[in-house]
Tab-separated table of C-alpha atoms in Angstrom:
chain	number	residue	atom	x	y	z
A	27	UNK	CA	72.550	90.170	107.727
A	28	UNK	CA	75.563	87.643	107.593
A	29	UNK	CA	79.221	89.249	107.516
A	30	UNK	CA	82.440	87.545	107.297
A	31	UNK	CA	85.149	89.786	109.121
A	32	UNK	CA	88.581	89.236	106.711
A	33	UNK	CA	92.153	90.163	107.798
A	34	UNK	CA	94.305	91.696	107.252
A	35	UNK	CA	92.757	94.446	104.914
A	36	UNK	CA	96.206	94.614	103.026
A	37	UNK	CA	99.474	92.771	103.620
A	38	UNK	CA	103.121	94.234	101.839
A	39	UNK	CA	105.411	91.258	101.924
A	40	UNK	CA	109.004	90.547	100.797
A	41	UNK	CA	109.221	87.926	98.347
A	42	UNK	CA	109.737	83.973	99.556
A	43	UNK	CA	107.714	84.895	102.692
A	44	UNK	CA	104.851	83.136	104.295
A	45	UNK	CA	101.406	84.838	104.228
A	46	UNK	CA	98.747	83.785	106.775
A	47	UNK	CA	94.832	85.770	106.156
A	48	UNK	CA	91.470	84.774	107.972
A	49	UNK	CA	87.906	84.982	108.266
A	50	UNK	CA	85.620	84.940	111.135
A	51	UNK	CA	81.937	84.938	111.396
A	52	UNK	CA	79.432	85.841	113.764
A	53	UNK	CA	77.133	82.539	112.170
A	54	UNK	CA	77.970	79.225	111.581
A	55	UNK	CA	78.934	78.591	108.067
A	56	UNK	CA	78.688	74.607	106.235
A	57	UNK	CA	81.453	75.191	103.501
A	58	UNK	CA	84.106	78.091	103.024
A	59	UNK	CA	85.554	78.926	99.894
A	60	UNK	CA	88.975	81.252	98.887
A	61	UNK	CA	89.015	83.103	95.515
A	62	UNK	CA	91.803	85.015	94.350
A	63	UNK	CA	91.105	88.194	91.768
A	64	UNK	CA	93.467	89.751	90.024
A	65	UNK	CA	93.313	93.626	88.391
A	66	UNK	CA	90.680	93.459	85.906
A	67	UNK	CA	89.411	89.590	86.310
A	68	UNK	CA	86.236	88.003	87.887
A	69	UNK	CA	87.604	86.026	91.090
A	70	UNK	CA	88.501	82.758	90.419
A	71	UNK	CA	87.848	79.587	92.910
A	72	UNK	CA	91.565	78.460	94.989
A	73	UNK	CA	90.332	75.757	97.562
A	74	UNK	CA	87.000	74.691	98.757
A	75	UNK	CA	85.990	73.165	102.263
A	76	UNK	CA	83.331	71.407	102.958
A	77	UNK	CA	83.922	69.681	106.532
A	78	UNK	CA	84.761	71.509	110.143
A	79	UNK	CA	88.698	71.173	110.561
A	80	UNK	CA	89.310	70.313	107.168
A	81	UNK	CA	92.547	71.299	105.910
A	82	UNK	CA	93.342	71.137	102.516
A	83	UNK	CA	96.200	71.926	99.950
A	84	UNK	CA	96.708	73.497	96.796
A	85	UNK	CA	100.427	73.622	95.829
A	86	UNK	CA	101.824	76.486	98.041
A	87	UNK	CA	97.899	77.449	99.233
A	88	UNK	CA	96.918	75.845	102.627
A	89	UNK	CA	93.342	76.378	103.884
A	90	UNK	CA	91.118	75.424	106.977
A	91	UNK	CA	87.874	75.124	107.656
A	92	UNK	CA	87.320	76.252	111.676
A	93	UNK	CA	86.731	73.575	114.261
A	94	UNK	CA	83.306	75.952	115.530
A	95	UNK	CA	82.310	76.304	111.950
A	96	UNK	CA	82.575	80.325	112.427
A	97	UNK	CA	86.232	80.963	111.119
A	98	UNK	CA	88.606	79.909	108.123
A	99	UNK	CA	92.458	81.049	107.166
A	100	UNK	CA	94.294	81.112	103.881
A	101	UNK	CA	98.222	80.315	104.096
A	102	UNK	CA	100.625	80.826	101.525
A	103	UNK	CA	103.605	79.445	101.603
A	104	UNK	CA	107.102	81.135	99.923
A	105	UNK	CA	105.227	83.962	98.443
A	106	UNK	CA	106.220	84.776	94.832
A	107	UNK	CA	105.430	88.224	92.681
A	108	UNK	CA	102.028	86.293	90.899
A	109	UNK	CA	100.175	86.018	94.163
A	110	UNK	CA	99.511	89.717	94.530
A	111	UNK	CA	95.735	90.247	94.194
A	112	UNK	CA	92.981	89.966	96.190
A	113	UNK	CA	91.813	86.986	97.985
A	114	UNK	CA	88.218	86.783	99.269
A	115	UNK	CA	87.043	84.297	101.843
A	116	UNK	CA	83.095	83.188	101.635
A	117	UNK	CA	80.871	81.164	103.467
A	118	UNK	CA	77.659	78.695	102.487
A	119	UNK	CA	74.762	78.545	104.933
A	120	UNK	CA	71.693	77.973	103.403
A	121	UNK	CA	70.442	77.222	99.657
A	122	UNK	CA	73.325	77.958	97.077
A	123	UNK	CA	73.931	81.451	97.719
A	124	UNK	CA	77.781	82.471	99.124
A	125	UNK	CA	78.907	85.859	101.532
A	126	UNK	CA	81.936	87.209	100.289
A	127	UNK	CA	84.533	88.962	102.803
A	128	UNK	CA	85.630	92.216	102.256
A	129	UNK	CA	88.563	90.931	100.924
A	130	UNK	CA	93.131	91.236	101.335
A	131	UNK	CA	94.997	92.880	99.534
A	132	UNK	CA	98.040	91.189	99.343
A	133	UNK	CA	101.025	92.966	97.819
A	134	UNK	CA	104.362	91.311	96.934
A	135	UNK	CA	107.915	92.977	97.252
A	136	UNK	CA	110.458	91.489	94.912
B	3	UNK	CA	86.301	73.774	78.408
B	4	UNK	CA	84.675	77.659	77.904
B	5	UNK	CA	84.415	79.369	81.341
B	6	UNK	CA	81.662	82.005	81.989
B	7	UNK	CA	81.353	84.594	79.115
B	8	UNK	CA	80.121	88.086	79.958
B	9	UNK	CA	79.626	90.861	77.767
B	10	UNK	CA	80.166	93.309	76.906
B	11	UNK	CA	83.637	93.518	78.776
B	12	UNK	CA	83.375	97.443	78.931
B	13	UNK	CA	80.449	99.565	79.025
B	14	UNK	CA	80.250	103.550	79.109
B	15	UNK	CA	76.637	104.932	78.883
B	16	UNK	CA	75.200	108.087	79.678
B	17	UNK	CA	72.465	109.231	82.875
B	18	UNK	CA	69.019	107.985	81.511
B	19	UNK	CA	70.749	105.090	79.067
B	20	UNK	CA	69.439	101.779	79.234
B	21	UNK	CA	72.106	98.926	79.249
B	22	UNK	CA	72.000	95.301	79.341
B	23	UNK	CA	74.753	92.992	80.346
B	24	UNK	CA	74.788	89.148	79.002
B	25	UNK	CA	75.924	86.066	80.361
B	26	UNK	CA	76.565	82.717	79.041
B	27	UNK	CA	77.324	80.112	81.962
B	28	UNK	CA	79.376	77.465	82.114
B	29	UNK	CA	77.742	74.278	80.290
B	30	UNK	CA	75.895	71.901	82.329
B	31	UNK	CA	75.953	74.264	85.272
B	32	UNK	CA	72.240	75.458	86.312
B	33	UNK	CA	72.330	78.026	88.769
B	34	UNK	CA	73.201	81.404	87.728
B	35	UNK	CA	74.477	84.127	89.862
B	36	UNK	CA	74.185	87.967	89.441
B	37	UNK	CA	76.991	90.193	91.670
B	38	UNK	CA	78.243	94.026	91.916
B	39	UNK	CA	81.138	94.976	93.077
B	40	UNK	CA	81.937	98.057	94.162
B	41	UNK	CA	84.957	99.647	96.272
B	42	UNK	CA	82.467	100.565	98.891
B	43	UNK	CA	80.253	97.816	99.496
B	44	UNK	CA	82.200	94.990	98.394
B	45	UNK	CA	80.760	91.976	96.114
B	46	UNK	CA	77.081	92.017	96.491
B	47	UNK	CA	74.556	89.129	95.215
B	48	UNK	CA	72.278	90.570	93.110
B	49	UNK	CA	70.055	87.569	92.042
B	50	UNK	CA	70.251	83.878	91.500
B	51	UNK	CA	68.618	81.677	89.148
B	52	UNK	CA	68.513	77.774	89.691
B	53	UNK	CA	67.170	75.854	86.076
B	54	UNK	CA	66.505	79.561	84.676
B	55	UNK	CA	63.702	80.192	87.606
B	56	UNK	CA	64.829	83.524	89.282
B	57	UNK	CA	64.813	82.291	93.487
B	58	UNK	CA	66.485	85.063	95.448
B	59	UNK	CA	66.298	88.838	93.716
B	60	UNK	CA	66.347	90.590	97.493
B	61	UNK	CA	69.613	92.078	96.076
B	62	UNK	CA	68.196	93.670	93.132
B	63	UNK	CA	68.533	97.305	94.441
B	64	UNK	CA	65.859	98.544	92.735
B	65	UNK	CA	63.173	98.391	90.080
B	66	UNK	CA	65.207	100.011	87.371
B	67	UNK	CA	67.061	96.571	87.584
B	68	UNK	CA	66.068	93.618	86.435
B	69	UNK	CA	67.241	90.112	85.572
B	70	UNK	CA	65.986	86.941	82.818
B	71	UNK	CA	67.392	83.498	82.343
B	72	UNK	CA	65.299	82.564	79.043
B	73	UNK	CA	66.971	79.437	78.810
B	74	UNK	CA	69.884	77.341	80.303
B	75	UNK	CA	72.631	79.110	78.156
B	76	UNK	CA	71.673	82.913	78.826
B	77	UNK	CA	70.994	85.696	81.313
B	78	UNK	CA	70.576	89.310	80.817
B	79	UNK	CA	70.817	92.174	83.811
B	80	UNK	CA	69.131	95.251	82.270
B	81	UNK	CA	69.184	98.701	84.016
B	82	UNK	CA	66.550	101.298	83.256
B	83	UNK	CA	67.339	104.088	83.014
B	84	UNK	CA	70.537	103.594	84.535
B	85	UNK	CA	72.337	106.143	86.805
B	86	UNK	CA	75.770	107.287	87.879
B	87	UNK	CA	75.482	105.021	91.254
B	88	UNK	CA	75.272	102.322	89.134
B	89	UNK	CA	78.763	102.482	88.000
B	90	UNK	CA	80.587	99.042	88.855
B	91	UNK	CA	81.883	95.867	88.278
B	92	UNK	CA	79.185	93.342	87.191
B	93	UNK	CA	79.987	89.760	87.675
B	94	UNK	CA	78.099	86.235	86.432
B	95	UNK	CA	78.752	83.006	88.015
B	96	UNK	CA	77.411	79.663	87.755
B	97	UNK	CA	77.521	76.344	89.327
B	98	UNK	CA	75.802	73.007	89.675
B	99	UNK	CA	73.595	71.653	91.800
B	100	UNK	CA	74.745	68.150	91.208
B	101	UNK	CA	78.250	67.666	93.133
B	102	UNK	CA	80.523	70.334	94.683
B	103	UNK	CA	77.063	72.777	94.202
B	104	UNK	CA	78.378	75.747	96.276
B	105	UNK	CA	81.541	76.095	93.822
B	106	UNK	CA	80.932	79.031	91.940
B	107	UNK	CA	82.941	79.653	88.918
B	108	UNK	CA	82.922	84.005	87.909
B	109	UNK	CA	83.278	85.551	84.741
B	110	UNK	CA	85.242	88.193	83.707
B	111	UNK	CA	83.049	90.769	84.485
B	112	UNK	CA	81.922	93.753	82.635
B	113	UNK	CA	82.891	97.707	84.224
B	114	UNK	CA	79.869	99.752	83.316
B	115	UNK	CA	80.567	103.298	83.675
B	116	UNK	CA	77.789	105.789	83.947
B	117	UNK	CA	78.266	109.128	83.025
């Protein structure tokens, strides 16, 4: 079946840094999506792309939909203690159904 | 506006239990979305509904599972008899088919634990 390859697995930052996370697939994806799930929550929806080489913006959350339709990254930009969680990449091919990454852990040191 | 309701919120059952999770979607959305997560193996699709007519249940693992949309503002996941394996996260989503139709919105989930 499909799988969407995410790195890093986990990420340990300093506060006020950058963080940079990807996905790449082995299929051709038409839209790629980036939740965010904290301890004890469902995932909830960050950015949505729905165009090859689309980038788009949310606050300090950059994301970009891959020129060969096969890849995606997440950016975050000055990295603050609330970000820790775990962001999951997924891809739409066909009808309405998504595949979720395996998901990074990101981890934030005050 | 209400976001996805699940409940129960925790479950603990015993080998042999049944138990049946509910979900009440997001107004006006008409697909409805069944996942498991599981430290393993990730978030797994379970089943989908599109206007409460069940179209993809390949990820139902077995027949002890099984899945209803009655009507547009309900779904039940029901597991007979249920099993330790089964122990998880269980997640509803839903979405619409009219506009941004691949953004699915979660629920809180409910962590069944089978003893």
């Amino acid at each position: 079946g499909q799988q969407l390859n995410q790195s890093p697995q986990s990420m340990f930052i300093q506060e006020g840094e950058d963080v940079s996370m990807n996905c790449t697939s082995s299929s051709i994806f038409n839209t790629w999506l980036w939740y965010k799930q904290d301890p004890g929550e469902g995932p909830v929806l960050l950015i949505a792309l729905y165009k090859a080489g689309e980038l788009t913006s949310n606050g300090r959350l950059t994301a970009q939909f891959g020129i060969t339709r096969k890849d995606s990254f997440l950016n975050i930009s000055a990295s603050i203690p609330s970000d820790v969680g775990i962001y999951f990449c997924a891809g739409q091919n066909a009808g309405n159904m998504l595949t979720f990454g395996g998901g990074t852990r990101l981890m934030v040191k005050p | 506006d209400a976001g996805v309701i699940q409940s129960p919120r925790h479950e603990v059952t015993e080998m042999g239990q049944e138990v049946t999770l509910r979900c009440k979607p997001i107004s006006g959305h008409n697909s409805l979305f069944w996942y498991r997560q599981t430290m393993m193996r990730g978030l797994e699709l379970l089943i989908y509904f599109n206007n409460n007519v069940p179209i993809d249940d390949s990820g139902m693992p077995e027949d002890r599972f099984s899945a209803k949309m009655p009507n547009a503002s309900f779904s039940t996941l029901k597991i007979q008899p249920s099993e330790p394996r089964d122990s998880a996260v269980y997640f509803c989503a839903s979405s619409s088919t009219s506009g941004r139709v691949y953004e699915q919105y979660f629920g809180p989930g409910t962590r069944l634990t089978v003893t």
